[in-house]
mmCIF file of C-alpha atoms and ligand atoms in Angstrom:
data_model
loop_
_atom_site.group_PDB
_atom_site.id
_atom_site.type_symbol
_atom_site.label_atom_id
_atom_site.label_comp_id
_atom_site.label_asym_id
_atom_site.label_seq_id
_atom_site.Cartn_x
_atom_site.Cartn_y
_atom_site.Cartn_z
ATOM 1 C CA UNK Y 1 0.000 0.000 0.000
ATOM 2 C CA UNK Y 2 1.450 3.323 -1.050
ATOM 3 C CA UNK Y 3 -0.323 6.483 0.165
ATOM 4 C CA UNK Y 4 0.230 10.163 -0.527
ATOM 5 C CA UNK Y 5 0.885 12.481 2.393
ATOM 6 C CA UNK Y 6 -0.766 13.441 4.638
ATOM 7 C CA UNK Y 7 -1.741 9.913 5.685
ATOM 8 C CA UNK Y 8 -5.098 11.151 7.029
ATOM 9 C CA UNK Y 9 -6.738 14.283 8.403
ATOM 10 C CA UNK Y 10 -6.845 13.121 12.042
ATOM 11 C CA UNK Y 11 -4.541 11.218 14.416
ATOM 12 C CA UNK Y 12 -7.301 8.682 14.976
ATOM 13 C CA UNK Y 13 -7.662 7.870 11.262
ATOM 14 C CA UNK Y 14 -3.883 7.707 10.848
ATOM 15 C CA UNK Y 15 -3.649 5.266 13.756
ATOM 16 C CA UNK Y 16 -6.349 3.113 12.167
ATOM 17 C CA UNK Y 17 -4.422 3.017 8.881
ATOM 18 C CA UNK Y 18 -1.161 2.045 10.617
ATOM 19 C CA UNK Y 19 -2.963 -0.734 12.493
ATOM 20 C CA UNK Y 20 -4.762 -1.890 9.337
ATOM 21 C CA UNK Y 21 -1.504 -2.153 7.372
ATOM 22 C CA UNK Y 22 -0.038 -4.249 10.190
ATOM 23 C CA UNK Y 23 -3.130 -6.455 10.418
ATOM 24 C CA UNK Y 24 -3.317 -7.285 6.710
ATOM 25 C CA UNK Y 25 0.453 -7.821 6.537
ATOM 26 C CA UNK Y 26 1.096 -5.575 3.528
ATOM 27 C CA UNK Y 27 4.075 -3.277 2.936
ATOM 28 C CA UNK Y 28 3.072 0.301 3.735
ATOM 29 C CA UNK Y 29 4.728 3.380 2.277
ATOM 30 C CA UNK Y 30 3.894 7.050 2.738
ATOM 31 C CA UNK Y 31 5.103 9.390 0.024
ATOM 32 C CA UNK Y 32 7.189 11.829 2.041
ATOM 33 C CA UNK Y 33 9.288 12.010 -1.109
ATOM 34 C CA UNK Y 34 11.203 15.171 -0.227
ATOM 35 C CA UNK Y 35 13.481 13.153 2.045
ATOM 36 C CA UNK Y 36 14.848 11.532 -1.095
ATOM 37 C CA UNK Y 37 16.775 14.457 -2.584
ATOM 38 C CA UNK Y 38 20.411 13.308 -2.726
ATOM 39 C CA UNK Y 39 21.659 16.307 -0.741
ATOM 40 C CA UNK Y 40 18.984 15.844 1.926
ATOM 41 C CA UNK Y 41 20.335 12.334 2.365
ATOM 42 C CA UNK Y 42 23.842 13.811 2.470
ATOM 43 C CA UNK Y 43 22.768 16.099 5.353
ATOM 44 C CA UNK Y 44 21.274 13.085 7.102
ATOM 45 C CA UNK Y 45 24.480 11.077 6.790
ATOM 46 C CA UNK Y 46 26.592 14.062 7.896
ATOM 47 C CA UNK Y 47 24.462 14.383 11.053
ATOM 48 C CA UNK Y 48 24.656 10.626 11.630
ATOM 49 C CA UNK Y 49 28.467 10.663 11.263
ATOM 50 C CA UNK Y 50 28.741 13.476 13.823
ATOM 51 C CA UNK Y 51 30.219 15.920 11.298
ATOM 52 C CA UNK Y 52 28.052 18.746 12.655
ATOM 53 C CA UNK Y 53 28.535 17.821 16.308
ATOM 54 C CA UNK Y 54 25.599 18.118 18.701
ATOM 55 C CA UNK Y 55 22.682 19.773 16.916
ATOM 56 C CA UNK Y 56 21.947 23.100 18.586
ATOM 57 C CA UNK Y 57 19.512 24.922 16.294
ATOM 58 C CA UNK Y 58 17.261 23.923 13.382
ATOM 59 C CA UNK Y 59 15.403 26.581 11.440
ATOM 60 C CA UNK Y 60 13.690 27.050 8.147
ATOM 61 C CA UNK Y 61 10.525 27.474 6.177
ATOM 62 C CA UNK Y 62 8.227 25.937 3.632
ATOM 63 C CA UNK Y 63 6.910 28.890 1.648
ATOM 64 C CA UNK Y 64 4.636 29.006 -1.404
ATOM 65 C CA UNK Y 65 2.548 31.738 -3.058
ATOM 66 C CA UNK Y 66 -0.180 29.870 -4.928
ATOM 67 C CA UNK Y 67 -2.926 30.757 -2.374
ATOM 68 C CA UNK Y 68 -1.943 34.441 -1.939
ATOM 69 C CA UNK Y 69 -5.141 35.941 -3.404
ATOM 70 C CA UNK Y 70 -8.695 35.426 -2.163
ATOM 71 C CA UNK Y 71 -9.526 34.266 -5.687
ATOM 72 C CA UNK Y 72 -7.069 31.359 -5.289
ATOM 73 C CA UNK Y 73 -9.018 28.188 -4.577
ATOM 74 C CA UNK Y 74 -8.287 24.519 -4.101
ATOM 75 C CA UNK Y 75 -10.034 21.692 -2.248
ATOM 76 C CA UNK Y 76 -7.353 22.083 0.464
ATOM 77 C CA UNK Y 77 -8.822 25.427 1.670
ATOM 78 C CA UNK Y 78 -12.155 23.751 2.526
ATOM 79 C CA UNK Y 79 -11.887 22.038 5.932
ATOM 80 C CA UNK Y 80 -14.698 19.614 5.060
ATOM 81 C CA UNK Y 81 -12.504 18.213 2.259
ATOM 82 C CA UNK Y 82 -8.934 18.733 3.461
ATOM 83 C CA UNK Y 83 -9.302 18.622 7.262
ATOM 84 C CA UNK Y 84 -8.963 21.254 9.998
ATOM 85 C CA UNK Y 85 -5.440 22.290 8.961
ATOM 86 C CA UNK Y 86 -4.220 23.246 5.500
ATOM 87 C CA UNK Y 87 -0.792 24.888 5.361
ATOM 88 C CA UNK Y 88 0.797 22.987 8.266
ATOM 89 C CA UNK Y 89 -0.847 19.702 7.234
ATOM 90 C CA UNK Y 90 0.057 20.056 3.575
ATOM 91 C CA UNK Y 91 3.589 21.485 3.623
ATOM 92 C CA UNK Y 92 4.547 21.913 7.300
ATOM 93 C CA UNK Y 93 4.378 18.098 7.488
ATOM 94 C CA UNK Y 94 7.062 17.825 4.766
ATOM 95 C CA UNK Y 95 9.313 20.195 6.741
ATOM 96 C CA UNK Y 96 8.996 18.387 10.062
ATOM 97 C CA UNK Y 97 9.361 14.994 8.387
ATOM 98 C CA UNK Y 98 12.624 16.212 6.876
ATOM 99 C CA UNK Y 99 13.858 17.823 10.117
ATOM 100 C CA UNK Y 100 13.318 14.613 12.107
ATOM 101 C CA UNK Y 101 14.590 12.312 9.352
ATOM 102 C CA UNK Y 102 17.790 14.293 8.767
ATOM 103 C CA UNK Y 103 18.740 14.883 12.401
ATOM 104 C CA UNK Y 104 17.386 11.652 13.896
ATOM 105 C CA UNK Y 105 15.957 13.852 16.669
ATOM 106 C CA UNK Y 106 12.284 14.098 17.592
ATOM 107 C CA UNK Y 107 10.171 17.161 18.329
ATOM 108 C CA UNK Y 108 9.248 16.871 22.004
ATOM 109 C CA UNK Y 109 7.278 20.096 22.538
ATOM 110 C CA UNK Y 110 6.170 23.077 20.491
ATOM 111 C CA UNK Y 111 4.366 26.393 20.438
ATOM 112 C CA UNK Y 112 2.427 27.325 17.304
ATOM 113 C CA UNK Y 113 0.751 30.441 15.894
ATOM 114 C CA UNK Y 114 -1.593 30.097 12.910
ATOM 115 C CA UNK Y 115 -3.137 32.792 10.746
ATOM 116 C CA UNK Y 116 -5.921 32.758 8.167
ATOM 117 C CA UNK Y 117 -5.437 35.992 6.243
ATOM 118 C CA UNK Y 118 -8.428 35.397 3.992
ATOM 119 C CA UNK Y 119 -11.430 34.780 6.258
ATOM 120 C CA UNK Y 120 -13.437 34.318 3.085
ATOM 121 C CA UNK Y 121 -12.362 33.154 -0.369
ATOM 122 C CA UNK Y 122 -14.008 33.211 -3.763
ATOM 123 C CA UNK Y 123 -14.747 29.642 -4.748
ATOM 124 C CA UNK Y 124 -14.996 28.844 -8.449
ATOM 125 C CA UNK Y 125 -18.441 27.583 -9.445
ATOM 126 C CA UNK Y 126 -16.817 24.680 -11.312
ATOM 127 C CA UNK Y 127 -13.979 22.295 -10.323
ATOM 128 C CA UNK Y 128 -10.391 23.569 -10.464
ATOM 129 C CA UNK Y 129 -7.164 21.561 -10.465
ATOM 130 C CA UNK Y 130 -4.272 22.406 -8.115
ATOM 131 C CA UNK Y 131 -2.235 25.459 -9.302
ATOM 132 C CA UNK Y 132 -4.753 26.071 -12.174
ATOM 133 C CA UNK Y 133 -7.005 28.805 -10.671
ATOM 134 C CA UNK Y 134 -5.356 31.827 -12.334
ATOM 135 C CA UNK Y 135 -7.452 31.691 -15.507
ATOM 136 C CA UNK Y 136 -10.957 32.296 -14.013
ATOM 137 C CA UNK Y 137 -13.148 35.467 -14.412
ATOM 138 C CA UNK Y 138 -15.079 37.367 -11.581
ATOM 139 C CA UNK Y 139 -18.478 35.845 -12.471
ATOM 140 C CA UNK Y 140 -17.058 32.364 -12.059
ATOM 141 C CA UNK Y 141 -16.885 32.610 -8.204
ATOM 142 C CA UNK Y 142 -19.015 32.395 -5.013
ATOM 143 C CA UNK Y 143 -17.796 33.835 -1.646
ATOM 144 C CA UNK Y 144 -17.292 31.235 1.152
ATOM 145 C CA UNK Y 145 -15.951 31.424 4.761
ATOM 146 C CA UNK Y 146 -12.513 29.837 5.359
ATOM 147 C CA UNK Y 147 -11.199 28.315 8.594
ATOM 148 C CA UNK Y 148 -7.995 26.623 7.368
ATOM 149 C CA UNK Y 149 -4.728 28.504 7.946
ATOM 150 C CA UNK Y 150 -2.713 30.348 5.264
ATOM 151 C CA UNK Y 151 0.323 30.480 7.569
ATOM 152 C CA UNK Y 152 1.743 28.651 10.572
ATOM 153 C CA UNK Y 153 4.760 29.554 12.686
ATOM 154 C CA UNK Y 154 6.187 27.001 15.135
ATOM 155 C CA UNK Y 155 8.956 27.209 17.699
ATOM 156 C CA UNK Y 156 9.935 23.815 19.022
ATOM 157 C CA UNK Y 157 12.189 21.758 21.251
ATOM 158 C CA UNK Y 158 13.888 18.496 20.294
ATOM 159 C CA UNK Y 159 14.737 17.075 23.695
ATOM 160 C CA UNK Y 160 16.484 19.028 26.407
ATOM 161 C CA UNK Y 161 19.113 20.750 24.256
ATOM 162 C CA UNK Y 162 18.102 21.305 20.625
ATOM 163 C CA UNK Y 163 15.861 24.230 19.706
ATOM 164 C CA UNK Y 164 14.194 25.227 16.435
ATOM 165 C CA UNK Y 165 11.819 27.498 14.586
ATOM 166 C CA UNK Y 166 9.963 27.124 11.299
ATOM 167 C CA UNK Y 167 7.290 28.862 9.279
ATOM 168 C CA UNK Y 168 4.958 27.428 6.667
ATOM 169 C CA UNK Y 169 3.148 29.793 4.320
ATOM 170 C CA UNK Y 170 1.034 29.586 1.185
ATOM 171 C CA UNK Y 171 0.823 33.377 0.789
ATOM 172 C CA UNK Y 172 4.521 34.338 0.300
ATOM 173 C CA UNK Y 173 4.732 36.114 -3.074
ATOM 174 C CA UNK Y 174 7.516 34.789 -5.249
ATOM 175 C CA UNK Y 175 8.189 31.660 -3.234
ATOM 176 C CA UNK Y 176 6.992 28.639 -5.189
ATOM 177 C CA UNK Y 177 8.184 25.638 -3.188
ATOM 178 C CA UNK Y 178 10.858 27.061 -0.931
ATOM 179 C CA UNK Y 179 11.490 24.347 1.596
ATOM 180 C CA UNK Y 180 14.622 25.582 3.290
ATOM 181 C CA UNK Y 181 16.267 23.925 6.239
ATOM 182 C CA UNK Y 182 19.302 25.079 8.198
ATOM 183 C CA UNK Y 183 20.947 22.863 10.789
ATOM 184 C CA UNK Y 184 23.491 24.386 13.158
ATOM 185 C CA UNK Y 185 25.700 22.033 15.140
ATOM 186 C CA UNK Y 186 28.389 22.547 17.767
ATOM 187 C CA UNK Y 187 31.058 21.910 15.079
ATOM 188 C CA UNK Y 188 29.559 23.108 11.775
ATOM 189 C CA UNK Y 189 26.357 23.789 9.845
ATOM 190 C CA UNK Y 190 24.457 22.783 6.711
ATOM 191 C CA UNK Y 191 21.730 24.580 4.775
ATOM 192 C CA UNK Y 192 19.647 23.402 1.816
ATOM 193 C CA UNK Y 193 16.827 24.883 -0.271
ATOM 194 C CA UNK Y 194 14.432 22.808 -2.393
ATOM 195 C CA UNK Y 195 14.418 25.533 -5.092
ATOM 196 C CA UNK Y 196 18.191 24.927 -5.564
ATOM 197 C CA UNK Y 197 18.226 21.214 -4.733
ATOM 198 C CA UNK Y 198 21.622 20.350 -6.206
ATOM 199 C CA UNK Y 199 23.569 22.677 -3.915
ATOM 200 C CA UNK Y 200 24.417 22.160 -0.259
ATOM 201 C CA UNK Y 201 25.886 24.971 1.840
ATOM 202 C CA UNK Y 202 28.259 23.945 4.599
ATOM 203 C CA UNK Y 203 29.176 26.543 7.207
ATOM 204 C CA UNK Y 204 32.373 26.604 9.273
ATOM 205 C CA UNK Y 205 33.406 28.856 12.120
ATOM 206 C CA UNK Y 206 37.192 28.855 11.606
ATOM 207 C CA UNK Y 207 37.607 28.108 7.903
ATOM 208 C CA UNK Y 208 35.962 28.948 4.582
ATOM 209 C CA UNK Y 209 32.352 27.980 4.059
ATOM 210 C CA UNK Y 210 31.825 25.382 1.347
ATOM 211 C CA UNK Y 211 29.289 24.659 -1.381
ATOM 212 C CA UNK Y 212 28.773 21.073 -2.537
ATOM 213 C CA UNK Y 213 27.293 20.552 -6.002
ATOM 214 C CA UNK Y 214 25.508 17.210 -6.158
ATOM 215 C CA UNK Y 215 27.862 14.522 -7.404
ATOM 216 C CA UNK Y 216 27.395 10.915 -6.246
ATOM 217 C CA UNK Y 217 31.150 10.398 -6.030
ATOM 218 C CA UNK Y 218 31.350 13.180 -3.420
ATOM 219 C CA UNK Y 219 28.457 11.978 -1.238
ATOM 220 C CA UNK Y 220 28.758 9.884 1.897
ATOM 221 C CA UNK Y 221 28.127 6.165 1.187
ATOM 222 C CA UNK Y 222 24.595 6.124 2.655
ATOM 223 C CA UNK Y 223 23.539 9.012 0.412
ATOM 224 C CA UNK Y 224 25.072 7.846 -2.877
ATOM 225 C CA UNK Y 225 22.234 5.557 -3.948
ATOM 226 C CA UNK Y 226 19.842 8.565 -3.964
ATOM 227 C CA UNK Y 227 21.814 10.126 -6.833
ATOM 228 C CA UNK Y 228 21.240 8.164 -10.048
ATOM 229 C CA UNK Y 229 22.901 10.699 -12.354
ATOM 230 C CA UNK Y 230 26.545 11.793 -12.546
ATOM 231 C CA UNK Y 231 27.679 15.095 -11.013
ATOM 232 C CA UNK Y 232 26.492 18.213 -12.829
ATOM 233 C CA UNK Y 233 23.316 16.557 -14.125
ATOM 234 C CA UNK Y 234 20.532 17.991 -11.979
ATOM 235 C CA UNK Y 235 18.196 15.722 -10.050
ATOM 236 C CA UNK Y 236 14.960 17.276 -8.902
ATOM 237 C CA UNK Y 237 11.468 16.854 -7.507
ATOM 238 C CA UNK Y 238 10.404 14.168 -9.998
ATOM 239 C CA UNK Y 239 13.430 12.077 -9.069
ATOM 240 C CA UNK Y 240 12.396 12.085 -5.403
ATOM 241 C CA UNK Y 241 9.172 10.272 -6.328
ATOM 242 C CA UNK Y 242 11.220 7.823 -8.391
ATOM 243 C CA UNK Y 243 13.458 7.107 -5.383
ATOM 244 C CA UNK Y 244 10.457 6.343 -3.135
ATOM 245 C CA UNK Y 245 8.712 4.134 -5.705
ATOM 246 C CA UNK Y 246 11.975 2.347 -6.597
ATOM 247 C CA UNK Y 247 12.612 1.468 -2.975
ATOM 248 C CA UNK Y 248 9.003 0.488 -2.341
ATOM 249 C CA UNK Y 249 8.806 -1.903 -5.311
ATOM 250 C CA UNK Y 250 12.237 -3.278 -4.489
ATOM 251 C CA UNK Y 251 10.982 -4.170 -0.995
ATOM 252 C CA UNK Y 252 8.160 -6.198 -2.589
ATOM 253 C CA UNK Y 253 10.628 -8.109 -4.749
ATOM 254 C CA UNK Y 254 13.160 -8.553 -1.910
ATOM 255 C CA UNK Y 255 11.125 -8.805 1.322
ATOM 256 C CA UNK Y 256 14.233 -9.453 3.430
ATOM 257 C CA UNK Y 257 15.779 -6.039 2.604
ATOM 258 C CA UNK Y 258 15.653 -3.113 5.042
ATOM 259 C CA UNK Y 259 12.711 -0.851 4.263
ATOM 260 C CA UNK Y 260 14.290 2.392 3.072
ATOM 261 C CA UNK Y 261 11.217 4.533 2.562
ATOM 262 C CA UNK Y 262 8.792 6.515 4.741
ATOM 263 C CA UNK Y 263 6.106 4.388 6.352
ATOM 264 C CA UNK Y 264 2.506 4.893 7.464
ATOM 265 C CA UNK Y 265 3.847 5.348 10.992
ATOM 266 C CA UNK Y 266 5.779 8.393 9.729
ATOM 267 C CA UNK Y 267 2.425 9.777 8.578
ATOM 268 C CA UNK Y 268 0.966 9.087 12.020
ATOM 269 C CA UNK Y 269 3.967 10.894 13.482
ATOM 270 C CA UNK Y 270 3.206 13.981 11.366
ATOM 271 C CA UNK Y 271 -0.482 13.910 12.353
ATOM 272 C CA UNK Y 272 0.658 13.798 16.008
ATOM 273 C CA UNK Y 273 2.851 16.877 15.516
ATOM 274 C CA UNK Y 274 0.018 18.604 13.636
ATOM 275 C CA UNK Y 275 -2.478 17.944 16.435
ATOM 276 C CA UNK Y 276 -0.021 19.464 18.927
ATOM 277 C CA UNK Y 277 0.281 22.528 16.649
ATOM 278 C CA UNK Y 278 -3.504 22.945 16.501
ATOM 279 C CA UNK Y 279 -3.837 22.470 20.289
ATOM 280 C CA UNK Y 280 -1.015 24.939 20.951
ATOM 281 C CA UNK Y 281 -2.551 27.603 18.733
ATOM 282 C CA UNK Y 282 -5.980 27.113 20.273
ATOM 283 C CA UNK Y 283 -4.682 27.309 23.857
ATOM 284 C CA UNK Y 284 -2.004 29.950 23.111
ATOM 285 C CA UNK Y 285 0.780 27.970 24.795
ATOM 286 C CA UNK Y 286 3.391 25.179 24.702
ATOM 287 C CA UNK Y 287 2.243 21.597 24.082
ATOM 288 C CA UNK Y 288 4.221 18.366 24.573
ATOM 289 C CA UNK Y 289 4.374 16.082 21.519
ATOM 290 C CA UNK Y 290 3.951 12.417 22.485
ATOM 291 C CA UNK Y 291 6.472 9.917 21.133
ATOM 292 C CA UNK Y 292 5.173 7.647 18.405
ATOM 293 C CA UNK Y 293 3.544 4.638 19.979
ATOM 294 C CA UNK Y 294 5.132 1.364 19.013
ATOM 295 C CA UNK Y 295 2.743 -0.151 16.483
ATOM 296 C CA UNK Y 296 3.809 -3.561 15.225
ATOM 297 C CA UNK Y 297 4.096 -3.520 11.432
HETATM 298 N N1 LIG F 1 4.374 14.199 -2.044
HETATM 299 C C1 LIG F 1 4.243 15.373 -2.667
HETATM 300 O O1 LIG F 1 5.221 16.039 -2.993
HETATM 301 C C2 LIG F 1 2.858 15.857 -3.012
HETATM 302 C C3 LIG F 1 2.688 16.935 -3.879
HETATM 303 C C4 LIG F 1 1.401 17.339 -4.208
HETATM 304 C C5 LIG F 1 0.317 16.683 -3.652
HETATM 305 N N2 LIG F 1 0.516 15.653 -2.796
HETATM 306 C C6 LIG F 1 -0.617 14.927 -2.211
HETATM 307 O O2 LIG F 1 -1.327 14.296 -3.267
HETATM 308 C C7 LIG F 1 -2.713 14.283 -2.954
HETATM 309 C C8 LIG F 1 -3.478 14.945 -4.104
HETATM 310 O O3 LIG F 1 -3.090 16.318 -4.196
HETATM 311 P P1 LIG F 1 -3.100 17.079 -5.585
HETATM 312 O O4 LIG F 1 -2.459 18.396 -5.373
HETATM 313 O O5 LIG F 1 -2.527 16.191 -6.642
HETATM 314 O O6 LIG F 1 -4.631 17.263 -5.833
HETATM 315 P P2 LIG F 1 -5.336 17.646 -7.211
HETATM 316 O O7 LIG F 1 -6.611 18.311 -6.843
HETATM 317 O O8 LIG F 1 -4.398 18.338 -8.148
HETATM 318 O O9 LIG F 1 -5.598 16.255 -7.876
HETATM 319 C C9 LIG F 1 -6.471 15.333 -7.281
HETATM 320 C C10 LIG F 1 -7.064 14.503 -8.427
HETATM 321 O O10 LIG F 1 -7.829 13.457 -7.857
HETATM 322 C C11 LIG F 1 -9.061 13.391 -8.581
HETATM 323 N N3 LIG F 1 -10.052 12.820 -7.684
HETATM 324 C C12 LIG F 1 -10.647 13.397 -6.633
HETATM 325 N N4 LIG F 1 -11.491 12.548 -6.030
HETATM 326 C C13 LIG F 1 -11.397 11.389 -6.722
HETATM 327 C C14 LIG F 1 -12.042 10.136 -6.596
HETATM 328 N N5 LIG F 1 -12.927 9.889 -5.613
HETATM 329 N N6 LIG F 1 -11.726 9.161 -7.473
HETATM 330 C C15 LIG F 1 -10.832 9.399 -8.461
HETATM 331 N N7 LIG F 1 -10.194 10.586 -8.627
HETATM 332 C C16 LIG F 1 -10.491 11.548 -7.779
HETATM 333 C C17 LIG F 1 -9.355 14.834 -8.971
HETATM 334 O O11 LIG F 1 -10.244 14.912 -10.067
HETATM 335 C C18 LIG F 1 -7.963 15.328 -9.330
HETATM 336 O O12 LIG F 1 -7.640 15.074 -10.671
HETATM 337 C C19 LIG F 1 -2.855 15.005 -1.613
HETATM 338 O O13 LIG F 1 -2.881 14.053 -0.581
HETATM 339 C C20 LIG F 1 -1.597 15.840 -1.514
HETATM 340 O O14 LIG F 1 -1.220 16.111 -0.176
HETATM 341 C C21 LIG F 1 1.761 15.226 -2.484
#
């Protein structure tokens, strides 16, 4: 079973899907594909090898602009179709999945602030595909109230030492799919931006900073298999889907292999973080994020 993210719109439904996959004994994969960029895997292996030292600070954003205007519409803005959360569920989940996957750390508590800039939006009278709403005329709309957020800002703790901050926005003019993540360790730093996915910035305190252009021969061993093309040939968003599907189908053919793709339980994990974000915003305060329950799968 291979499911798009988010796994569900509630923790309860996500838990049911994790349990169902375990009960029927099928492979389960959740398409958190953005983990699969070669240089994201390089950051992961650098953290794992201790090259950054203890992780002190993680910060970043996932910013888009496709819902900037009140005439921008998609099924995601309607909570009856997409669930209570939009921006944090849709793209904030990619950011936190990447932050936890790369560092190996887990968000333990957070404080979130959400904003819905457009309290009403103009819904097209007919269906509209994602990113395709720019061509409609004024008579083609009806005005509807909106409760899902255009923006979410989250400060968070990963255990007793590591601290972080992120924003997710679908109203940031000029930003198309800017997932940026910066990881600052006690020894050195890395920073990566999805809009320039073949470049990795590495920051040093006492020597020159460095820029790595994706080249499998320069990646750490655990990251090399995520780069199928030689150095200088760009690998992008489409390739991340290929990496997930390749690994998923390979696990069907070779059931004894380690499962090297995101699982339904990773989707449950993101729904757990999302629920904490919604609770925090509602109560205007910090909320602990429970660890993922062990679900046999
Ligand atoms: N992993 C990623 O990078 C990524 C990127 C974009 C979207 N997504 C996920 O993919 C899913 C779809 O998002 P989207 O942006 O492609 O949406 P979309 O609106 O562009 O496309 C959804 C399609 O599903 C069709 N559809 C709707 N209900 C259907 C039904 N009952 N039976 C058959 N077809 C039906 C619609 O007609 C439409 O063509 C979401 O879960 C989203 O979060 C993931």
